[in-house]
Structure formats: C-alpha cells, structure tokens
Amino acid sequence: MTSTDQKAGQPNGKGPDVDKFLQTESGGRATAGPAAVVLFIVPLLWSLFQLWIASPLPYMLEVGVFNSTEARSIHLAFASFLAFAAFPMIRGRHANHVPVYDWVLALAAAFAASYLYFFYEELATRPGAPVTQDLIVALGGLVLLLEATRRALGLPLTIVAGVFIIYSLAGPWMPDVISHKGASLSKLASHQWLGTEGVFGVALGVSTSFVFLFVLFGALLEKAGAGNYFIKVAYALLGHMRGGPAKAAVVSSGLSGIISGSSIANVVTTGTFTIPLMKRVGFPATKAGAVEVAASTNGQLTPPVMGAAAFLMVEYVGISYLEVIKHAILPAMISYVALIYIVHLEACKLGMKGVERLNRPTLAQRLLTWVVLLLGLCILTLVVYYGVGWIKGALGEAALWILGPALLAIYVGLVWYATRFPDLEEDDPEQAMGELPETGPTVKTGLYFLLPVVVLIWCLTVERFSPQLSAYWATVLMIFILLTHKSLKALFRGEGDQGGRLSSGVVDLVHALVTGARNMVGIGVATAAAGIVVGTVTLTGIGLVMTQFVEFISGGNLLLMLIFTALISLILGMGLPTTANYIVVSTLMAPVVVTLGAQNGLIVPLIAVHLFVFYFGILADDTPPVGLAAYAAAAISGADPIRTGIQGFTYDIRTAILPFMFIFNTQLLLIGLSGWFDLLVTIFSAVTAMLVFSAATQGYWFTRTRWWETALLLLIAFSMFRPGFWWDRVYPPTEERPGSELFQHVENIPAQDPVIVKASGTNFDGQEISTYLRLPLPEGDSAQQRLSAAGLDVSPSGEAMTVNFVTFGSVAQELGIEFGWTIDAVQVKTDRPPKELVFIPALILLGLLAFGQLRRRSREVSAQGFA
C-alpha cells in the first residue's frame, strides 16, 4: 500500500484527473528550487537509512545499531517532516512552493517524532512519570501527527484518531455502555507518545521494519521497466482471446499488485495503458474502468506482498509471514480466476473477438508448449531446490561463495539472452491495436526481472528468513539490476557508451529511492495515527466493552456479527487507507468475532477473522460513493466515477463472499486439510464454486440466464463452497459428551492435535460465561500428563470436570481458563461419510443446467441465422 490511499478532492465537482493522482503518488507538491532539492535529499536519506537498518552491516561493523524504538522514532520523523513539506495545508494552494510556516511545522514534527531517539536513556529512567518537557513534546507531537495525517490522507483518519483521543479523556462522561474511568493528559501523553503502546507501537514498527522495503522494492522494479514488461507479457499471452485486452488487464494488474500492494497505484499505472486498450476493442468506458478497478483492488490480496496489512497480521496473529501467504493464496487465486472468467462473460455478451496474433499456433502446438513449459519449470525448480540444498549441506557457510557467483552468472546470461530480442516499447494508447506481439520474444526480453522476485520468495519460503531480511536481499539484487542492466545490454549489443548507461542506471536508482520514500509518507503517518486507536484500546479497555456492545446489537448471531463487521470495514475504508482501516477494525472487532464464535460452538481461527477484515477494507477502494480506485479509473476512462464504482463492485461481489465462506469453511484457507487429495478437492470445489457464482451474478453463462437458473447456480455455488452446511444436517460432524469423559477422550487424540471443550465459569468482571475452547495437547504418557503439559489440572465432579489449577503462562491460561471453572462437555468428532459427497448432486445439477443452456443457445443461433 502506498500514499495513494489518501482521499483526493474533486475540484469543480468533477472526479480528479490523472495528473492529480500521479502527482499525489509522487508526494503532493511539485516544487522547484531549494525546496525541490530538500524534498529530493530527505526521501533519499530516508531510503538509505531504511536499507542500513535492514542490512546486517550495523551488527558486523558495530556501528549505527538502532533498537526497534529508536528506528520507529526516526522513521516517523522522516514521514512527519515530508508530510508537512510535501503536502500543502489547503489543497490547491502553495502547490509549487513550501511556505515558511510549513518548514517550521515540518521541523517541529520531526523533532517531536525523534524525541524518543534523542532522549531514549532519560525516558527509560522515568517510565510513567513524564516531566513537563516530555508532556509538551508528546501533546504537541499528537497534534502535529493529526495535522500530518490530515494533509497526507485527508480528514477521515484524522477524525477517527481524534475521536479516540477524546474518548480517552472523556470516559466518565460517556454513555454507560462505553464509559470508563478516564485518563489524565499526563497519562494520555505518556501512553500514546512516550512508550510503545500507542503511536510507536506494533503498527509503526511493521511500517519501519517490513513495509518500507517492500514499497521500495516495488519502486525499483517499476523504475527498471518491470511494470511495462508485465503488461506486455500479459497482452502477448492473453490478447488473442475473446476480450483479451481486458483479461490481460486483470493479469498485468495482478502482477503489478504483487510488487506494489496498492489498488490505487495499480489503477494509475497499469490502467493508463489497459483502460484505453479495453475501450479500443469494444468495452464501454464504464466497464473498462470497472475491470481495471476490480483487478487492481485484488492485487492487494495477492501474495507475496499484499500491502502493509499482511505484515501487521504477522504481529497481531502471532504466525510467520509464510503462514499468512499460505492462508491467503487460495482465496486470491480463485478470485483472480473468477475475474478473468467474468471478463470472458462480458466479452461474450458484447460479441467480442480476440486481437489477431502474428503467428497463430495450432491447438496441438499450444498444448505442447504448455506441457514443455510446465515440465521445464518443475524440473528447474527441483534442480535449483535440491542443488542449492546439496551445496549448502556440503559447504556450509562457504556455499555463499558458490551461490553468489552462480546467481550473478544467471543474471548476466539472462541479460545476454534478452539482447537477442528487441527491447519492449512503451504502449501508445492512442494508436490502433492491430496485432499482438509474439509471446516467446516478449517473455524472453525481461526474464531477469523475475530474479529478485524469485530471491524474495526463496528467502521467505525456503530459507525462512524474516520478511525484513528477505526484502532486503531482494532489494539489493534489484538495485544491482537497476544499475547494470542497461550497460550490460549495450555491451552485449556492441553499442558502446557503457559508462553513460551506467550513469543512467545510477540516476534511475536515486530516483527510485526517492520515489519509494515519498510513496511511504502516507503509510508512515497512517500507521502512527492508527496506533492512537490501538493505544486507546489498551488504555481504556474498550475492547471488552466492544465485545458486549456488539454481542448485544447482533443478538449473539455470528452471521449478523460478520455482516456488521463487514459494513464497518467498508464504511471506514471509504475514508481510511487499507492499513489504517485494518488496524482499527481488527483491533476492535477481531477478538469480538472469535469470542462470539466460541460461545456459539464455532472455533474461528484468528487468521480467518483478520483476513476477513483485510478483504473488506480493500473492497472499500471501489465501494461507492467514495471508492478512490473507481475515481482514478474514471479519470482515465472518461466515464462517471459512481457508475464505474458500482460496476466494479458488481465484479467484486465474488471477492466479497469469500470472507464469509472461509470463516465457516476454513479449508479455503488451507486449514485442516488431511493430505494432497484433500487439497486438490478443495481447490477444485472452490474454483468451480467461484466460476458458477460469477456466472450467476453476471446473468450469463453459455447464454443469458433466466431467474430460476440464476437461483440454481447460486445454490450450486453455495453447496460447493460450504458442503458441510447441508451434510451437517444429515450427519452431525461432532457430538458432545459429558466433561467427565475428558480423560478417556484425551488418551485417543494424536499428539499436538487439539481437544475442543465447553468450559464455563466466572470471569474477572463477575459474569458467568460459557464458551468453547480449542486446547492443544502435547505428548504424554497419560491423559493427566498431557493436560498438565497444556497447563491444566482437573478432577471429576459429577458429569463435569473441575479446574483445580492453571499453570501461569500456559496455553490453558492464554485461552482464558481460570481456577474454579468447569469442563462441562467434550466435543468429539463423529464417524460419518465425507461431506464432499454433496458435490455429486451439485455437479449433476450443474451439468443439467449446462445442457439446457447449450440447447437454448443453439436454438438462438439457428434463429439468428434463419433471420
């Protein structure tokens, strides 16, 4: 996610033009003279600082080592300074120069943010007891942060953060349902600014550690020409199909989203080329813009980058980034497959044809090409994986001296191979689209751009490096490529002037570093401002209050609770950047959903709830009336932004149902799968369900659907997504046995598998609660030993078990079990036929619908031919 997630105004009552969005993407003001120099040097220094703290050099040289709090402080100092210097106080005024008062505010904001760095030791000696100087800086810093947020991101996040500050101070005067004892100014300042509970908390830490490097990585790729390469490859691969340019727009936006993680950034970059091309082949302006919007919003859902919020999940959920990628990959994949299918259906409705290829291969040639490509990729993957593994095993740390030169040789070889084909030219949207480029030469011109992405994925998945270190090594390789690829191409082509090409690479690198940093201004202040919300929750205890309040509104119904959460995400997402929206809603609502589900007998994994919030926060970018991605697309297509947003949201309905499905069917998140066959069945059913759902919502399959066909298609899609809904009514998946049978059941559970129990007791507030808990069980010689290893000591008491002792810091205590509670029941899986048998009647019904539609289409074609 980048600073484009800010809310731009609409001058003269019209949607913002493309130049406005591009200007916003680069930092707000277009200055000249000394101001331009400052706004160039400061972002450059910021990028260099972030690269330094991410590298192992400080620890190797024992120079310039910063702890996490100091790094966050400096990170926010850069962001705050640039927010005041790069964004005017009033939009449209002082757009080309920086007035004196903005320089003063920028320096004051930078000092307040860096206060924790300069006075770190002094603050450590007086925790919770700030002196007058501390209070002045902290309160001033909060005010300046709110103003910086307003400038960079607009009013919505500023208002949300301000409301939470007021709530912290005015707790005793609030309505009874949300009242608290209140906090003094001294306590508020100390909590929010002088520690790591508020502004300088987890959210800003993720922005400092992970997000900056990924945004910088995307800026480097774009500057090197990878963005244009991805677009050209997508057109070469898909442009010949029916509605090909629109399908290519989906793929290119997905590829762009992988490296940028910003829906609006995708629209204003790839959309500049894809939207005019879609219009040229017959797509109406509204639908051309809507396709780009839907594709761009989904780019932020696509691993491995997924925007800043994905890195926050690592901290909030407590799982590795690789686990986040694993859980997010299938929903992202089926969402993109469905969008390509929706584009195909739209092209069929409009009677479109593909764009002519230079060479048209036969079906056999195409199949052979794909088989060779897939087999080649599989063989290459195995050779690299086991080859690198063998070298590391044989040489240990010395393997670096073999693998480094090998990677360099591969890069040089790919650059040499690329010089055998003409360089890709930037597409001109004004020219007629007559023929498509050949796929092979187009793909081969930029294969070396994939090396940093491969290194990134390798470090994340195989080496299991941290996201920060993985992004660092991928960025280092990308910097090397940006510096050298032009001069190497000139050398291999015998063109001379390698020095000039190398100088050009240095210029490109410096500009990419500046662009990456300026794109981070919005994220830096957004995560800091959202930290105010998190700090308020920990300061006032509103999280517990929110649980009771929402449970009262929803009546204890989990589905209503999820709908309520989705609406909150959409509404807040209209005014907040995705990252800030995710922080606010997940902080308030994720524990509520998990608690409410447990009380209703549904154990909802925390990652599922966080992905639920994440999805709806992203969908807000195309939700009328304030969908910024729709405004950006409409500015390019010339269509009405509201109609573009509505059309884009109809395309994104397929994405909106996914979160509801994976809450109740966690297999879609690859949770609870028993093996490869189960995985293949899950992928097949999910893809089929999504395609069927897409056909139902578009009102077209093989021909236009009738209302009863649409209803049946929706029924089939639901059955494929949630087969358990019907099967559970015939064969209940579990049965409850008395808690007194806990020992007997635990003895039969494999090691590390959880036991689900129904526990009840009195909480700290004196309220009687009853909830279901998933308790992981370590290995042990007996049931008592396994329960004791999990932190639980129980004894029989009639039909239940009484909790005699809970080990401090154990899993049982983390789940909330207290001394004196009772284990009332044990949930045991029943022996039943697989729920996937529901797919058989669903597929038979789908086949009958297809047969009927094909017959009707045949009659319609015959009637048109007769006429």
CSV table of N, CA and C in Angstrom, one decimal, residues 412-544:
chain,number,residue,atom,x,y,z
A,412,VAL,N,23.6,-12.4,-15.7
A,412,VAL,CA,24.3,-12.0,-16.9
A,412,VAL,C,23.8,-12.8,-18.1
A,413,GLY,N,23.6,-14.1,-17.9
A,413,GLY,CA,23.2,-14.9,-19.0
A,413,GLY,C,21.8,-14.5,-19.5
A,414,LEU,N,20.9,-14.2,-18.6
A,414,LEU,CA,19.5,-13.8,-18.9
A,414,LEU,C,19.5,-12.4,-19.6
A,415,VAL,N,20.4,-11.5,-19.2
A,415,VAL,CA,20.5,-10.2,-19.9
A,415,VAL,C,21.0,-10.4,-21.3
A,416,TRP,N,22.1,-11.3,-21.4
A,416,TRP,CA,22.6,-11.6,-22.8
A,416,TRP,C,21.5,-12.2,-23.7
A,417,TYR,N,20.7,-13.1,-23.1
A,417,TYR,CA,19.7,-13.7,-23.8
A,417,TYR,C,18.6,-12.7,-24.3
A,418,ALA,N,18.3,-11.7,-23.4
A,418,ALA,CA,17.3,-10.7,-23.7
A,418,ALA,C,17.8,-9.8,-24.9
A,419,THR,N,19.1,-9.6,-25.0
A,419,THR,CA,19.6,-8.8,-26.1
A,419,THR,C,19.4,-9.4,-27.5
A,420,ARG,N,19.0,-10.6,-27.5
A,420,ARG,CA,18.8,-11.3,-28.8
A,420,ARG,C,17.4,-10.9,-29.4
A,421,PHE,N,16.6,-10.1,-28.6
A,421,PHE,CA,15.3,-9.7,-29.0
A,421,PHE,C,15.2,-8.2,-28.8
A,422,PRO,N,14.3,-7.5,-29.6
A,422,PRO,CA,14.2,-6.1,-29.5
A,422,PRO,C,13.6,-5.7,-28.1
A,423,ASP,N,14.1,-4.6,-27.6
A,423,ASP,CA,13.5,-4.1,-26.3
A,423,ASP,C,12.1,-3.7,-26.5
A,424,LEU,N,11.3,-3.9,-25.4
A,424,LEU,CA,9.9,-3.6,-25.4
A,424,LEU,C,9.7,-2.1,-25.4
A,425,GLU,N,8.8,-1.6,-26.2
A,425,GLU,CA,8.5,-0.2,-26.3
A,425,GLU,C,7.2,0.1,-25.4
A,426,GLU,N,7.2,1.3,-24.9
A,426,GLU,CA,6.0,1.7,-24.2
A,426,GLU,C,4.8,1.7,-25.1
A,427,ASP,N,3.7,1.2,-24.6
A,427,ASP,CA,2.5,1.2,-25.5
A,427,ASP,C,1.9,2.6,-25.6
A,428,ASP,N,1.4,2.9,-26.8
A,428,ASP,CA,0.7,4.2,-27.0
A,428,ASP,C,-0.8,4.0,-27.1
A,429,PRO,N,-1.5,4.4,-26.0
A,429,PRO,CA,-2.9,4.1,-26.0
A,429,PRO,C,-3.7,4.8,-27.2
A,430,GLU,N,-3.1,5.8,-27.8
A,430,GLU,CA,-3.8,6.4,-28.9
A,430,GLU,C,-3.8,5.7,-30.2
A,431,GLN,N,-2.8,4.8,-30.4
A,431,GLN,CA,-2.7,4.0,-31.6
A,431,GLN,C,-3.7,2.9,-31.7
A,432,ALA,N,-4.1,2.5,-32.9
A,432,ALA,CA,-5.0,1.4,-33.1
A,432,ALA,C,-4.3,0.1,-32.7
A,433,MET,N,-5.0,-0.8,-32.1
A,433,MET,CA,-4.5,-2.1,-31.7
A,433,MET,C,-4.7,-3.1,-32.8
A,434,GLY,N,-3.8,-3.4,-33.6
A,434,GLY,CA,-4.0,-4.3,-34.8
A,434,GLY,C,-3.5,-5.7,-34.5
A,435,GLU,N,-2.3,-5.9,-34.1
A,435,GLU,CA,-1.7,-7.2,-33.9
A,435,GLU,C,-1.0,-7.3,-32.6
A,436,LEU,N,-1.0,-8.5,-32.1
A,436,LEU,CA,-0.3,-8.7,-30.8
A,436,LEU,C,1.2,-9.1,-31.0
A,437,PRO,N,2.1,-8.8,-30.1
A,437,PRO,CA,3.4,-9.3,-30.3
A,437,PRO,C,3.5,-10.8,-30.0
A,438,GLU,N,4.6,-11.4,-30.5
A,438,GLU,CA,4.8,-12.8,-30.3
A,438,GLU,C,5.1,-13.0,-28.8
A,439,THR,N,4.5,-14.1,-28.3
A,439,THR,CA,4.6,-14.4,-26.9
A,439,THR,C,6.1,-14.7,-26.5
A,440,GLY,N,6.7,-15.6,-27.2
A,440,GLY,CA,8.1,-16.0,-26.9
A,440,GLY,C,9.1,-14.9,-26.7
A,441,PRO,N,9.3,-14.1,-27.8
A,441,PRO,CA,10.2,-13.0,-27.7
A,441,PRO,C,9.9,-12.0,-26.6
A,442,THR,N,8.6,-11.7,-26.4
A,442,THR,CA,8.1,-10.8,-25.4
A,442,THR,C,8.5,-11.2,-24.0
A,443,VAL,N,8.3,-12.5,-23.7
A,443,VAL,CA,8.6,-13.1,-22.4
A,443,VAL,C,10.1,-13.0,-22.2
A,444,LYS,N,10.9,-13.3,-23.2
A,444,LYS,CA,12.3,-13.5,-23.0
A,444,LYS,C,13.0,-12.2,-22.9
A,445,THR,N,12.4,-11.0,-23.2
A,445,THR,CA,13.1,-9.8,-23.1
A,445,THR,C,13.3,-9.3,-21.7
A,446,GLY,N,12.6,-9.9,-20.7
A,446,GLY,CA,12.8,-9.4,-19.3
A,446,GLY,C,12.8,-10.5,-18.3
A,447,LEU,N,13.2,-11.7,-18.6
A,447,LEU,CA,13.2,-12.8,-17.6
A,447,LEU,C,14.1,-12.4,-16.4
A,448,TYR,N,15.1,-11.6,-16.6
A,448,TYR,CA,16.0,-11.3,-15.5
A,448,TYR,C,15.2,-10.4,-14.4
A,449,PHE,N,14.1,-9.8,-14.8
A,449,PHE,CA,13.3,-9.1,-13.8
A,449,PHE,C,12.7,-10.0,-12.8
A,450,LEU,N,12.6,-11.3,-13.1
A,450,LEU,CA,12.0,-12.2,-12.2
A,450,LEU,C,12.9,-12.7,-11.1
A,451,LEU,N,14.2,-12.5,-11.3
A,451,LEU,CA,15.2,-13.0,-10.4
A,451,LEU,C,15.0,-12.4,-8.9
A,452,PRO,N,14.8,-11.1,-8.8
A,452,PRO,CA,14.6,-10.5,-7.4
A,452,PRO,C,13.3,-11.1,-6.8
A,453,VAL,N,12.3,-11.3,-7.6
A,453,VAL,CA,11.1,-11.9,-7.0
A,453,VAL,C,11.3,-13.4,-6.6
A,454,VAL,N,12.1,-14.1,-7.4
A,454,VAL,CA,12.5,-15.5,-7.0
A,454,VAL,C,13.3,-15.5,-5.7
A,455,VAL,N,14.3,-14.5,-5.6
A,455,VAL,CA,15.1,-14.4,-4.4
A,455,VAL,C,14.2,-14.1,-3.2
A,456,LEU,N,13.2,-13.2,-3.4
A,456,LEU,CA,12.3,-12.8,-2.3
A,456,LEU,C,11.5,-14.1,-1.8
A,457,ILE,N,10.9,-14.8,-2.8
A,457,ILE,CA,10.1,-16.0,-2.4
A,457,ILE,C,11.0,-17.0,-1.8
A,458,TRP,N,12.2,-17.2,-2.4
A,458,TRP,CA,13.1,-18.2,-1.8
A,458,TRP,C,13.5,-17.9,-0.4
A,459,CYS,N,13.8,-16.7,-0.1
A,459,CYS,CA,14.2,-16.3,1.3
A,459,CYS,C,13.0,-16.5,2.2
A,460,LEU,N,11.8,-16.1,1.8
A,460,LEU,CA,10.7,-16.3,2.6
A,460,LEU,C,10.3,-17.7,2.9
A,461,THR,N,10.3,-18.5,1.8
A,461,THR,CA,9.7,-19.9,1.9
A,461,THR,C,10.7,-21.0,2.2
A,462,VAL,N,11.9,-20.9,1.7
A,462,VAL,CA,12.9,-21.9,1.8
A,462,VAL,C,13.9,-21.6,3.0
A,463,GLU,N,14.5,-20.4,2.9
A,463,GLU,CA,15.4,-20.1,3.9
A,463,GLU,C,14.7,-19.7,5.2
A,464,ARG,N,13.4,-19.4,5.1
A,464,ARG,CA,12.7,-18.9,6.3
A,464,ARG,C,13.3,-17.7,7.0
A,465,PHE,N,13.8,-16.8,6.1
A,465,PHE,CA,14.3,-15.5,6.7
A,465,PHE,C,13.1,-14.7,7.1
A,466,SER,N,13.3,-13.6,7.9
A,466,SER,CA,12.2,-12.7,8.3
A,466,SER,C,11.8,-11.9,7.0
A,467,PRO,N,10.6,-11.4,7.0
A,467,PRO,CA,10.2,-10.6,5.8
A,467,PRO,C,11.2,-9.4,5.6
A,468,GLN,N,11.7,-8.8,6.7
A,468,GLN,CA,12.6,-7.7,6.5
A,468,GLN,C,13.9,-8.1,5.8
A,469,LEU,N,14.5,-9.2,6.3
A,469,LEU,CA,15.7,-9.7,5.7
A,469,LEU,C,15.5,-10.2,4.3
A,470,SER,N,14.4,-10.8,4.0
A,470,SER,CA,14.1,-11.3,2.7
A,470,SER,C,13.9,-10.1,1.7
A,471,ALA,N,13.2,-9.1,2.1
A,471,ALA,CA,13.0,-8.0,1.3
A,471,ALA,C,14.3,-7.2,1.1
A,472,TYR,N,15.2,-7.3,2.1
A,472,TYR,CA,16.5,-6.6,1.9
A,472,TYR,C,17.3,-7.2,0.8
A,473,TRP,N,17.5,-8.6,0.9
A,473,TRP,CA,18.3,-9.2,-0.1
A,473,TRP,C,17.7,-9.1,-1.5
A,474,ALA,N,16.3,-9.2,-1.6
A,474,ALA,CA,15.7,-9.0,-2.9
A,474,ALA,C,15.9,-7.6,-3.4
A,475,THR,N,15.9,-6.6,-2.5
A,475,THR,CA,16.1,-5.2,-2.9
A,475,THR,C,17.6,-5.0,-3.3
A,476,VAL,N,18.5,-5.6,-2.6
A,476,VAL,CA,19.9,-5.4,-3.0
A,476,VAL,C,20.1,-6.0,-4.4
A,477,LEU,N,19.5,-7.1,-4.7
A,477,LEU,CA,19.7,-7.7,-6.1
A,477,LEU,C,19.0,-6.7,-7.1
A,478,MET,N,17.8,-6.2,-6.7
A,478,MET,CA,17.1,-5.3,-7.7
A,478,MET,C,17.9,-4.0,-7.9
A,479,ILE,N,18.6,-3.5,-6.9
A,479,ILE,CA,19.5,-2.3,-7.0
A,479,ILE,C,20.6,-2.6,-8.0
A,480,PHE,N,21.2,-3.8,-7.9
A,480,PHE,CA,22.3,-4.2,-8.8
A,480,PHE,C,21.8,-4.3,-10.2
A,481,ILE,N,20.6,-4.9,-10.4
A,481,ILE,CA,20.0,-5.0,-11.7
A,481,ILE,C,19.7,-3.6,-12.3
A,482,LEU,N,19.2,-2.7,-11.5
A,482,LEU,CA,18.8,-1.4,-12.0
A,482,LEU,C,20.1,-0.6,-12.4
A,483,LEU,N,21.2,-0.9,-11.7
A,483,LEU,CA,22.4,-0.2,-12.0
A,483,LEU,C,23.1,-0.7,-13.3
A,484,THR,N,22.9,-2.0,-13.6
A,484,THR,CA,23.8,-2.6,-14.6
A,484,THR,C,23.1,-3.1,-15.9
A,485,HIS,N,21.7,-3.3,-15.8
A,485,HIS,CA,21.1,-4.0,-17.0
A,485,HIS,C,21.2,-3.2,-18.3
A,486,LYS,N,21.2,-1.8,-18.2
A,486,LYS,CA,21.3,-1.0,-19.4
A,486,LYS,C,22.7,-1.1,-20.0
A,487,SER,N,23.7,-1.0,-19.1
A,487,SER,CA,25.1,-1.0,-19.6
A,487,SER,C,25.5,-2.4,-20.1
A,488,LEU,N,24.9,-3.5,-19.5
A,488,LEU,CA,25.2,-4.8,-20.0
A,488,LEU,C,24.6,-5.1,-21.3
A,489,LYS,N,23.4,-4.6,-21.5
A,489,LYS,CA,22.7,-4.8,-22.8
A,489,LYS,C,23.5,-4.0,-23.9
A,490,ALA,N,24.0,-2.8,-23.6
A,490,ALA,CA,24.8,-2.1,-24.6
A,490,ALA,C,26.1,-2.8,-24.9
A,491,LEU,N,26.7,-3.4,-23.9
A,491,LEU,CA,27.9,-4.2,-24.1
A,491,LEU,C,27.7,-5.4,-25.0
A,492,PHE,N,26.6,-6.1,-24.7
A,492,PHE,CA,26.4,-7.3,-25.5
A,492,PHE,C,26.0,-7.0,-26.9
A,493,ARG,N,25.4,-5.8,-27.1
A,493,ARG,CA,25.0,-5.4,-28.5
A,493,ARG,C,26.1,-4.7,-29.2
A,494,GLY,N,27.2,-4.4,-28.5
A,494,GLY,CA,28.3,-3.7,-29.1
A,494,GLY,C,28.0,-2.3,-29.4
A,495,GLU,N,27.1,-1.6,-28.5
A,495,GLU,CA,26.7,-0.3,-28.8
A,495,GLU,C,27.6,0.8,-28.2
A,496,GLY,N,28.5,0.4,-27.3
A,496,GLY,CA,29.4,1.4,-26.7
A,496,GLY,C,28.6,2.3,-25.7
A,497,ASP,N,29.4,3.3,-25.1
A,497,ASP,CA,28.8,4.2,-24.1
A,497,ASP,C,28.3,3.5,-22.9
A,498,GLN,N,29.0,2.4,-22.5
A,498,GLN,CA,28.6,1.7,-21.3
A,498,GLN,C,28.6,2.6,-20.1
A,499,GLY,N,29.6,3.6,-20.1
A,499,GLY,CA,29.7,4.5,-18.9
A,499,GLY,C,28.5,5.4,-18.8
A,500,GLY,N,28.0,5.8,-20.0
A,500,GLY,CA,26.7,6.6,-19.9
A,500,GLY,C,25.5,5.8,-19.5
A,501,ARG,N,25.5,4.6,-19.9
A,501,ARG,CA,24.4,3.7,-19.5
A,501,ARG,C,24.5,3.4,-18.0
A,502,LEU,N,25.7,3.3,-17.5
A,502,LEU,CA,25.8,3.0,-16.1
A,502,LEU,C,25.4,4.3,-15.3
A,503,SER,N,25.8,5.5,-15.8
A,503,SER,CA,25.4,6.7,-15.1
A,503,SER,C,23.9,6.8,-15.1
A,504,SER,N,23.3,6.4,-16.3
A,504,SER,CA,21.8,6.4,-16.3
A,504,SER,C,21.2,5.5,-15.3
A,505,GLY,N,21.8,4.3,-15.1
A,505,GLY,CA,21.4,3.4,-14.0
A,505,GLY,C,21.5,4.0,-12.7
A,506,VAL,N,22.6,4.8,-12.4
A,506,VAL,CA,22.7,5.4,-11.1
A,506,VAL,C,21.6,6.5,-10.9
A,507,VAL,N,21.3,7.2,-11.9
A,507,VAL,CA,20.2,8.2,-11.9
A,507,VAL,C,18.9,7.5,-11.6
A,508,ASP,N,18.6,6.4,-12.3
A,508,ASP,CA,17.4,5.7,-12.1
A,508,ASP,C,17.3,5.2,-10.7
A,509,LEU,N,18.4,4.7,-10.1
A,509,LEU,CA,18.4,4.2,-8.8
A,509,LEU,C,18.1,5.3,-7.8
A,510,VAL,N,18.7,6.4,-7.9
A,510,VAL,CA,18.5,7.5,-7.0
A,510,VAL,C,17.0,8.0,-7.0
A,511,HIS,N,16.5,8.1,-8.2
A,511,HIS,CA,15.1,8.5,-8.4
A,511,HIS,C,14.2,7.4,-7.8
A,512,ALA,N,14.5,6.1,-8.0
A,512,ALA,CA,13.7,5.1,-7.4
A,512,ALA,C,13.7,5.1,-5.9
A,513,LEU,N,14.9,5.4,-5.3
A,513,LEU,CA,15.0,5.5,-3.8
A,513,LEU,C,14.1,6.7,-3.3
A,514,VAL,N,14.1,7.8,-4.1
A,514,VAL,CA,13.3,9.0,-3.7
A,514,VAL,C,11.8,8.6,-3.8
A,515,THR,N,11.5,8.0,-4.9
A,515,THR,CA,10.0,7.7,-5.2
A,515,THR,C,9.5,6.7,-4.1
A,516,GLY,N,10.3,5.7,-3.8
A,516,GLY,CA,9.9,4.7,-2.8
A,516,GLY,C,9.7,5.4,-1.5
A,517,ALA,N,10.5,6.3,-1.1
A,517,ALA,CA,10.4,7.0,0.2
A,517,ALA,C,9.2,7.9,0.2
A,518,ARG,N,9.0,8.7,-0.9
A,518,ARG,CA,7.8,9.6,-0.9
A,518,ARG,C,6.5,8.8,-0.9
A,519,ASN,N,6.5,7.6,-1.5
A,519,ASN,CA,5.3,6.8,-1.5
A,519,ASN,C,5.0,6.2,-0.1
A,520,MET,N,6.0,6.3,0.8
A,520,MET,CA,5.9,5.8,2.1
A,520,MET,C,5.3,6.8,3.1
A,521,VAL,N,5.2,8.1,2.7
A,521,VAL,CA,4.8,9.1,3.6
A,521,VAL,C,3.4,8.8,4.2
A,522,GLY,N,2.5,8.5,3.3
A,522,GLY,CA,1.1,8.1,3.7
A,522,GLY,C,1.1,7.0,4.7
A,523,ILE,N,1.9,5.9,4.4
A,523,ILE,CA,1.8,4.7,5.2
A,523,ILE,C,2.4,5.0,6.6
A,524,GLY,N,3.5,5.8,6.6
A,524,GLY,CA,4.2,6.2,7.8
A,524,GLY,C,3.3,6.9,8.8
A,525,VAL,N,2.6,7.9,8.3
A,525,VAL,CA,1.7,8.7,9.2
A,525,VAL,C,0.4,7.9,9.5
A,526,ALA,N,0.0,7.1,8.5
A,526,ALA,CA,-1.2,6.3,8.7
A,526,ALA,C,-1.0,5.3,9.9
A,527,THR,N,0.1,4.5,9.8
A,527,THR,CA,0.3,3.5,10.9
A,527,THR,C,0.5,4.2,12.2
A,528,ALA,N,1.1,5.4,12.2
A,528,ALA,CA,1.3,6.1,13.5
A,528,ALA,C,0.0,6.6,14.0
A,529,ALA,N,-0.9,7.2,13.2
A,529,ALA,CA,-2.2,7.6,13.6
A,529,ALA,C,-3.1,6.5,14.1
A,530,ALA,N,-3.0,5.4,13.3
A,530,ALA,CA,-3.8,4.2,13.7
A,530,ALA,C,-3.3,3.6,15.0
A,531,GLY,N,-2.0,3.9,15.4
A,531,GLY,CA,-1.5,3.5,16.7
A,531,GLY,C,-2.2,4.1,17.8
A,532,ILE,N,-2.8,5.4,17.6
A,532,ILE,CA,-3.5,6.0,18.6
A,532,ILE,C,-4.8,5.2,19.0
A,533,VAL,N,-5.4,4.6,17.9
A,533,VAL,CA,-6.6,3.8,18.2
A,533,VAL,C,-6.2,2.6,19.0
A,534,VAL,N,-5.1,1.9,18.7
A,534,VAL,CA,-4.6,0.7,19.4
A,534,VAL,C,-4.3,1.1,20.8
A,535,GLY,N,-3.6,2.3,21.0
A,535,GLY,CA,-3.2,2.8,22.3
A,535,GLY,C,-4.5,3.1,23.2
A,536,THR,N,-5.5,3.6,22.6
A,536,THR,CA,-6.7,3.9,23.3
A,536,THR,C,-7.4,2.6,23.8
A,537,VAL,N,-7.3,1.6,23.0
A,537,VAL,CA,-7.9,0.3,23.4
A,537,VAL,C,-7.2,-0.3,24.6
A,538,THR,N,-5.9,-0.2,24.6
A,538,THR,CA,-5.1,-0.7,25.8
A,538,THR,C,-5.2,0.2,27.0
A,539,LEU,N,-5.4,1.5,26.7
A,539,LEU,CA,-5.5,2.4,27.8
A,539,LEU,C,-6.9,2.4,28.5
A,540,THR,N,-7.9,2.2,27.8
A,540,THR,CA,-9.3,2.3,28.3
A,540,THR,C,-10.0,1.0,28.5
A,541,GLY,N,-9.5,0.0,27.9
A,541,GLY,CA,-10.2,-1.3,28.0
A,541,GLY,C,-11.5,-1.4,27.2
A,542,ILE,N,-11.6,-0.5,26.1
A,542,ILE,CA,-12.8,-0.5,25.3
A,542,ILE,C,-13.0,-1.8,24.5
A,543,GLY,N,-11.9,-2.6,24.4
A,543,GLY,CA,-12.1,-3.9,23.7
A,543,GLY,C,-13.1,-4.8,24.4
A,544,LEU,N,-13.1,-4.9,25.7
A,544,LEU,CA,-14.0,-5.7,26.4
A,544,LEU,C,-15.4,-5.1,26.3
